[in-house]
Amino acid sequence: MTLRRHLEARLREVEAALRRMEEGTYGICQECGRPIEVARLKALPFAAFCLECQARRER
């Protein structure tokens, strides 16, 4: 059950990234509006926040 919830959450993240691509906002942090580093997008193609904003959100 936990694995299913994890996979469903990941699917929602991927679908949101695809929507951002269609809207032309992919690779732009949803919080601060700055570009997300290419290395971060390579590691997490569905990343919605830059590293700094993600770290703040996790605190």
Short mmCIF file of C-alpha atoms in Angstrom, two decimals, residues 24-53:
data_model
loop_
_atom_site.label_atom_id
_atom_site.label_comp_id
_atom_site.label_asym_id
_atom_site.label_seq_id
_atom_site.Cartn_x
_atom_site.Cartn_y
_atom_site.Cartn_z
CA GLY A 24 6.28 26.84 -21.12
CA THR A 25 7.13 27.06 -17.42
CA TYR A 26 9.15 23.85 -17.12
CA GLY A 27 12.49 24.45 -15.44
CA ILE A 28 11.29 27.57 -13.64
CA CYS A 29 10.97 27.43 -9.85
CA GLN A 30 7.31 27.67 -8.87
CA GLU A 31 8.22 29.58 -5.72
CA CYS A 32 10.87 32.16 -6.63
CA GLY A 33 10.59 32.18 -10.43
CA ARG A 34 14.31 31.60 -11.04
CA PRO A 35 15.55 28.87 -13.38
CA ILE A 36 16.06 25.43 -11.85
CA GLU A 37 19.64 24.24 -12.37
CA VAL A 38 20.09 21.79 -15.24
CA ALA A 39 21.88 19.30 -12.96
CA ARG A 40 18.83 19.24 -10.67
CA LEU A 41 16.48 18.70 -13.60
CA LYS A 42 18.69 15.88 -14.88
CA ALA A 43 18.52 14.20 -11.47
CA LEU A 44 14.81 14.98 -10.90
CA PRO A 45 13.13 15.84 -14.21
CA PHE A 46 9.88 16.55 -12.38
CA ALA A 47 11.43 19.08 -9.95
CA ALA A 48 9.13 22.06 -9.43
CA PHE A 49 11.41 24.08 -7.15
CA CYS A 50 15.04 25.19 -7.23
CA LEU A 51 17.32 23.63 -4.65
CA GLU A 52 17.15 26.61 -2.26
CA CYS A 53 13.36 26.79 -2.29
#
